[in-house]
Amino acid sequence: MLETDYDLVIIGAGPAGLTAGIYAARAGINVLLLEMAAPGGQIIVSDLIENYPGFPRGLSGFDLGNKMLKQAENLGVKIETNQVDSIKSLDNKKIIYLNEKTITSKTVIIATGASPRKLHIGEEKFIGKGVSFCATCDAPFFKDKTVVAVGGGDTAVQESIFLTKFARKVYLVHRRDQLRATKILQERAFKNDKIEFIFDSLVTGIDGLFNIENIKIKNIKTNKEKNIQANGCFIWVGIMPNTLFVKDFLELDKKGFIITDKNMKTSVPGVFAAGDVRDTPLRQVSTAIGDGAIATQSAEHFIMALI
Ligand code: NAP
């Protein structure tokens, strides 16, 4: 039994989804924004965003996410906490299966973002006992302690710098001898006395009775292994798209990101994707916002063509 019918359902309330909502509300579209966790997206755990224009001193991801949320709410976007299990297309409708109900919509924008990738070296056992994916959330637990961070991208380097506000020492382990992160972040990290780089290396194991006590590291050029006595392990080895619920519905690339054209159209007419969840060359707040605006415009054109 179908309970509710919308013109547009947006799934995910990060920067892309909130922007899509803001544009939809201003266009007078009957819109619902669904979010399964806290609105704001991945940025809410970022301590500083300094490449989003308009904030000369930068601002925290939490502040930026909250400002976007307030803006969407002020414009009347209806936001509901709910998880989407799957989506189907039937005639001119999309059927969206939620936890305990089913809704329908003429169009859907998927803006579910991405989640941290795991190493699968036994870290699951130590989540909450020293393993973390979020420095903003957990860094204060490591005051004057030694931690290992893993990864060479923007997240690993930026968050390692943040960790040094608390930790005594941060070992940053990267699998190559060159970082992927933006130059400005690299320069800051290289200048930071508390960060020691361990290049060409992988974390191969984590040991401890209850909490982390020891981290095993292997140099992949020499095959030599060493142990670092550390209390924490922060893992920042990239992201996985949150697309499991559409894997049989939409065309995905080989990494699982949604394939779109420049108008954010997916392989299913009336379904659009925006932000980190789609196959895109750059994943930033500014690009997610552009995606969200374009996706809503495309949805609006699709709705008008149905009339
Ligand atoms: P990323 O750019 O994909 O970097 C992931 C890093 O983890 C890479 O250095 C990669 O090594 C390494 N890695 C991947 N798999 C690994 C494995 N199994 N074992 C060991 N290392 C592994 O991911 P990210 O840093 O999370 O960033 C995600 C996106 O958000 C990017 O587009 C990034 O620019 C953006 N972002 C931007 C900012 C900012 O602008 N300030 C901050 C955070 C994130 P290789 O380099 O060898 O591939």
Coordinates of C-alpha atoms and ligand atoms in Angstrom, one line a residue:
M1 CA 0.0 0.0 0.0
L2 CA 1.5 3.3 -1.1
E3 CA 1.4 5.9 1.7
T4 CA 3.0 9.0 0.3
D5 CA 3.7 10.5 -3.1
Y6 CA 6.3 13.2 -3.9
D7 CA 7.6 15.0 -7.0
L8 CA 11.2 14.6 -5.7
V9 CA 12.8 12.4 -3.0
I10 CA 16.4 13.2 -2.2
I11 CA 18.3 10.5 -0.4
G12 CA 21.2 11.7 1.8
A13 CA 21.5 15.1 3.6
G14 CA 25.2 15.9 3.0
P15 CA 26.2 19.0 1.0
A16 CA 24.9 17.6 -2.3
G17 CA 21.5 16.5 -0.9
L18 CA 21.0 19.6 1.2
T19 CA 21.8 21.8 -1.8
A20 CA 19.4 19.8 -4.0
G21 CA 16.8 20.3 -1.3
I22 CA 17.4 24.1 -1.1
Y23 CA 17.0 24.4 -4.9
A24 CA 13.9 22.2 -4.9
A25 CA 12.2 24.2 -2.2
R26 CA 12.9 27.4 -4.0
A27 CA 11.5 25.9 -7.2
G28 CA 8.3 25.0 -5.4
I29 CA 8.8 21.2 -5.9
N30 CA 7.0 18.8 -3.5
V31 CA 10.2 17.4 -2.0
L32 CA 11.2 15.0 0.8
L33 CA 14.8 14.7 2.0
L34 CA 15.7 11.3 3.6
E35 CA 18.7 10.8 5.9
M36 CA 19.5 7.7 7.8
A37 CA 22.0 9.3 10.3
A38 CA 23.0 12.8 11.2
P39 CA 22.5 15.5 8.5
G40 CA 25.6 17.2 7.3
G41 CA 27.4 14.3 5.6
Q42 CA 31.1 13.3 5.8
I43 CA 32.2 16.9 6.5
I44 CA 30.7 17.0 10.0
V45 CA 33.8 15.2 11.3
S46 CA 36.2 17.5 9.6
D47 CA 37.8 20.0 12.1
L48 CA 38.6 22.6 9.4
I49 CA 37.4 23.3 5.9
E50 CA 39.4 26.0 4.3
N51 CA 38.8 25.5 0.6
Y52 CA 35.1 26.3 0.6
P53 CA 34.7 29.9 -0.6
G54 CA 33.1 32.5 1.5
F55 CA 34.7 31.8 4.9
P56 CA 38.1 33.6 4.9
R57 CA 39.4 31.8 8.0
G58 CA 37.8 28.4 7.1
L59 CA 35.2 26.8 9.4
S60 CA 34.6 23.4 10.9
G61 CA 32.7 20.8 8.9
F62 CA 30.2 20.6 11.7
D63 CA 29.5 24.4 11.4
L64 CA 29.2 24.3 7.6
G65 CA 26.9 21.2 7.6
N66 CA 24.7 22.9 10.3
K67 CA 24.5 26.1 8.3
M68 CA 23.4 24.2 5.2
L69 CA 20.8 22.2 7.2
K70 CA 19.4 25.4 8.8
Q71 CA 19.1 27.0 5.3
A72 CA 17.3 24.0 3.9
E73 CA 14.9 23.9 7.0
N74 CA 14.3 27.6 6.8
L75 CA 13.2 27.2 3.1
G76 CA 10.7 24.5 4.2
V77 CA 12.5 21.3 3.1
K78 CA 10.9 18.3 4.8
I79 CA 13.6 16.2 6.3
E80 CA 12.9 12.7 7.6
T81 CA 15.2 10.2 9.3
N82 CA 14.8 6.9 7.5
Q83 CA 16.9 4.3 5.7
V84 CA 16.2 3.4 2.1
D85 CA 16.4 -0.4 1.5
S86 CA 15.9 -0.4 -2.3
I87 CA 14.3 1.5 -5.2
K88 CA 12.2 0.3 -8.2
S89 CA 10.9 2.0 -11.3
L90 CA 7.3 1.3 -12.2
D91 CA 5.7 3.2 -15.1
N92 CA 6.3 6.9 -14.4
K93 CA 6.9 6.4 -10.7
K94 CA 9.9 5.4 -8.5
I95 CA 8.9 3.2 -5.6
I96 CA 11.2 3.8 -2.6
Y97 CA 11.2 1.0 0.0
L98 CA 12.0 2.3 3.5
N99 CA 12.4 0.5 6.8
E100 CA 8.7 0.3 7.6
K101 CA 6.9 2.0 4.7
T102 CA 6.9 2.5 1.0
I103 CA 6.8 5.9 -0.7
T104 CA 6.6 7.0 -4.3
S105 CA 8.1 9.9 -6.3
K106 CA 8.3 11.1 -9.8
T107 CA 12.0 11.6 -9.4
V108 CA 14.9 10.7 -7.1
I109 CA 18.2 12.2 -6.4
I110 CA 20.8 9.9 -4.7
A111 CA 23.3 11.8 -2.6
T112 CA 24.3 9.2 -0.1
G113 CA 28.0 10.0 -0.3
A114 CA 30.7 7.6 0.8
S115 CA 32.1 5.9 3.9
P116 CA 35.6 5.2 5.1
R117 CA 37.3 2.2 3.5
K118 CA 38.6 -0.5 5.8
L119 CA 42.0 -2.2 5.8
H120 CA 40.7 -5.6 6.8
I121 CA 43.8 -6.5 8.8
G122 CA 41.8 -7.2 12.0
E123 CA 41.0 -3.6 12.8
E124 CA 37.3 -4.4 13.4
K125 CA 38.2 -6.0 16.7
F126 CA 39.7 -2.7 18.0
I127 CA 37.0 -0.3 16.9
G128 CA 36.3 1.8 20.0
K129 CA 39.4 0.3 21.6
G130 CA 42.0 2.4 19.7
V131 CA 40.9 2.1 16.1
S132 CA 39.2 5.2 14.7
F133 CA 38.2 6.8 11.4
C134 CA 37.5 10.2 12.9
A135 CA 40.1 12.5 14.5
T136 CA 37.6 15.2 15.4
C137 CA 35.6 12.6 17.4
D138 CA 38.4 10.6 19.0
A139 CA 41.7 12.6 19.1
P140 CA 41.1 13.9 22.7
F141 CA 41.3 10.3 23.9
F142 CA 44.9 10.2 22.7
K143 CA 46.3 13.1 24.7
D144 CA 50.1 12.6 25.2
K145 CA 49.8 9.1 23.6
T146 CA 51.4 7.6 20.5
V147 CA 49.2 6.9 17.4
V148 CA 49.6 5.5 14.0
A149 CA 47.7 7.0 11.1
V150 CA 47.4 5.2 7.7
G151 CA 47.0 6.8 4.3
G152 CA 48.5 9.4 2.0
G153 CA 45.5 11.5 0.8
D154 CA 44.0 14.7 2.0
T155 CA 42.1 13.1 4.8
A156 CA 45.1 11.2 6.3
V157 CA 47.4 14.3 6.1
Q158 CA 44.9 16.9 7.3
E159 CA 43.6 14.7 10.2
S160 CA 47.2 13.7 11.2
I161 CA 48.0 17.4 11.7
F162 CA 44.8 17.7 13.8
L163 CA 45.9 14.7 15.9
T164 CA 49.1 16.4 16.9
K165 CA 47.1 18.8 18.9
F166 CA 46.6 15.9 21.3
A167 CA 48.9 13.0 20.6
R168 CA 52.6 13.0 21.7
K169 CA 53.6 11.4 18.4
V170 CA 51.9 10.5 15.2
Y171 CA 53.4 8.0 12.8
L172 CA 51.9 8.4 9.3
V173 CA 52.2 5.2 7.4
H174 CA 51.8 5.4 3.6
R175 CA 52.1 2.7 1.0
R176 CA 54.2 4.8 -1.4
D177 CA 57.0 7.3 -1.0
Q178 CA 54.9 10.2 -2.3
L179 CA 51.8 11.6 -0.6
R180 CA 48.6 12.0 -2.6
A181 CA 47.5 15.0 -0.5
T182 CA 47.3 18.6 -1.6
K183 CA 50.7 20.4 -1.5
I184 CA 49.7 22.9 1.2
L185 CA 48.7 20.0 3.5
Q186 CA 51.9 18.1 2.7
E187 CA 54.0 21.2 3.6
R188 CA 52.3 21.7 6.9
A189 CA 52.7 18.0 7.8
F190 CA 56.4 17.9 6.9
K191 CA 57.0 20.9 9.1
N192 CA 55.2 19.4 12.0
D193 CA 57.8 17.9 14.5
K194 CA 55.2 15.5 16.0
I195 CA 54.6 13.7 12.7
E196 CA 57.0 11.0 11.5
F197 CA 56.5 9.5 8.1
I198 CA 56.9 5.9 7.4
F199 CA 56.8 5.5 3.6
D200 CA 56.6 2.4 1.3
S201 CA 54.8 0.6 4.2
L202 CA 51.6 -1.1 5.1
V203 CA 50.0 -1.7 8.5
T204 CA 49.7 -5.5 8.6
G205 CA 48.4 -6.2 12.1
I206 CA 47.1 -4.7 15.3
D207 CA 47.7 -6.4 18.7
G208 CA 46.6 -5.8 22.2
L209 CA 44.9 -7.6 25.1
F210 CA 41.9 -5.2 25.4
N211 CA 43.0 -2.0 23.8
I212 CA 45.7 -1.4 21.1
E213 CA 49.2 -1.9 22.4
N214 CA 51.2 -2.7 19.2
I215 CA 51.0 -2.1 15.5
K216 CA 52.8 -4.2 12.9
I217 CA 54.2 -2.4 9.9
K218 CA 55.9 -3.9 6.8
N219 CA 58.1 -2.1 4.4
I220 CA 57.0 -3.3 1.0
K221 CA 60.3 -2.6 -0.7
T222 CA 62.5 -4.4 1.8
N223 CA 59.9 -6.8 3.2
K224 CA 61.2 -5.9 6.7
E225 CA 58.6 -5.8 9.5
K226 CA 58.7 -3.7 12.6
N227 CA 56.4 -3.0 15.6
I228 CA 55.4 0.3 16.9
Q229 CA 54.1 0.5 20.4
A230 CA 51.0 2.7 20.0
N231 CA 47.7 3.3 21.6
G232 CA 45.7 4.3 18.6
C233 CA 45.3 3.6 14.8
F234 CA 43.5 6.1 12.6
I235 CA 42.6 4.6 9.2
W236 CA 42.2 7.0 6.3
V237 CA 42.7 4.9 3.2
G238 CA 40.0 6.4 1.0
I239 CA 36.2 6.0 0.7
M240 CA 33.7 3.5 -0.5
P241 CA 30.4 4.7 -2.1
N242 CA 27.2 4.1 -0.3
T243 CA 25.5 2.4 -3.2
L244 CA 24.7 -1.1 -1.9
F245 CA 20.9 -0.3 -2.0
V246 CA 21.0 0.6 -5.7
K247 CA 23.6 -2.0 -7.0
D248 CA 20.9 -3.9 -8.9
F249 CA 19.0 -0.7 -10.0
L250 CA 21.6 1.7 -11.4
E251 CA 24.7 1.4 -13.5
L252 CA 27.8 1.7 -11.3
D253 CA 31.5 1.9 -12.2
K254 CA 33.9 -0.9 -11.1
K255 CA 34.4 0.8 -7.7
G256 CA 30.7 1.0 -7.1
F257 CA 30.2 4.8 -7.8
I258 CA 27.1 5.8 -9.7
I259 CA 27.7 6.6 -13.4
T260 CA 26.1 9.9 -14.4
D261 CA 26.2 12.3 -17.4
K262 CA 26.9 16.0 -17.0
N263 CA 23.3 16.6 -16.0
M264 CA 23.6 14.1 -13.1
K265 CA 21.3 11.7 -15.0
T266 CA 21.9 8.0 -14.1
S267 CA 21.1 4.9 -16.2
V268 CA 17.4 5.1 -15.0
P269 CA 15.3 8.0 -16.3
G270 CA 14.1 10.2 -13.5
V271 CA 16.9 9.1 -11.1
F272 CA 19.8 11.4 -10.6
A273 CA 23.0 11.3 -8.5
A274 CA 25.0 14.1 -6.9
G275 CA 28.1 14.4 -4.8
D276 CA 30.7 11.9 -3.7
V277 CA 28.5 8.9 -4.5
R278 CA 28.8 9.5 -8.2
D279 CA 31.7 8.8 -10.5
T280 CA 33.4 12.2 -10.5
P281 CA 37.0 13.5 -10.9
L282 CA 36.9 15.6 -7.8
R283 CA 35.2 15.1 -4.4
Q284 CA 34.9 18.4 -2.5
V285 CA 32.1 20.3 -0.8
S286 CA 32.2 22.8 -3.7
T287 CA 31.7 20.1 -6.3
A288 CA 29.0 18.3 -4.3
I289 CA 27.1 21.6 -4.1
G290 CA 27.3 22.1 -7.9
D291 CA 26.1 18.6 -8.4
G292 CA 23.2 19.1 -6.1
A293 CA 22.0 22.2 -7.9
I294 CA 22.3 20.6 -11.4
A295 CA 20.5 17.4 -10.2
T296 CA 17.5 19.4 -9.0
Q297 CA 17.4 21.3 -12.2
S298 CA 17.4 18.0 -14.2
A299 CA 14.7 16.6 -11.9
E300 CA 12.6 19.7 -12.4
H301 CA 12.9 19.3 -16.2
F302 CA 12.0 15.6 -16.0
I303 CA 8.9 16.4 -13.8
M304 CA 7.7 19.2 -16.3
A305 CA 8.1 16.8 -19.2
L306 CA 5.7 14.3 -17.5
I307 CA 2.9 16.9 -17.4
Ligands
NAP1 P1 42.0 9.3 -1.2 O1 42.3 10.6 -1.8 O2 41.4 8.3 -2.1 O3 43.3 8.7 -0.6 C1 43.4 7.5 0.0 C2 44.8 7.2 0.4 O4 44.8 5.9 1.0 C3 45.8 7.2 -0.7 O5 47.0 7.8 -0.4 C4 46.0 5.7 -1.0 O6 47.3 5.4 -1.5 C5 45.8 5.1 0.4 N1 45.3 3.7 0.3 C6 44.2 3.3 -0.4 N2 44.0 2.0 -0.1 C7 44.9 1.6 0.7 C8 45.2 0.4 1.4 N3 44.5 -0.7 1.2 N4 46.3 0.3 2.2 C9 47.0 1.4 2.4 N5 46.8 2.6 1.9 C10 45.8 2.7 1.0 O7 41.0 9.4 0.0 P2 40.8 10.6 1.1 O8 42.0 11.2 1.6 O9 39.8 10.0 2.1 O10 40.0 11.7 0.3 C11 38.7 11.4 -0.3 C12 38.3 12.6 -1.1 O11 37.9 13.6 -0.3 C13 39.4 13.1 -2.0 O12 38.8 13.5 -3.2 C14 40.0 14.2 -1.3 O13 40.6 15.2 -2.1 C15 38.7 14.8 -0.6 N6 39.1 15.5 0.7 C16 39.5 16.8 0.6 C17 39.9 17.5 1.7 C18 40.4 18.9 1.6 O14 40.2 19.4 0.5 N7 40.9 19.5 2.6 C19 40.0 16.8 2.9 C20 39.6 15.5 3.0 C21 39.2 14.8 1.9 P3 47.8 5.8 -2.9 O15 48.1 7.3 -2.8 O16 49.0 4.9 -3.1 O17 46.7 5.5 -3.9

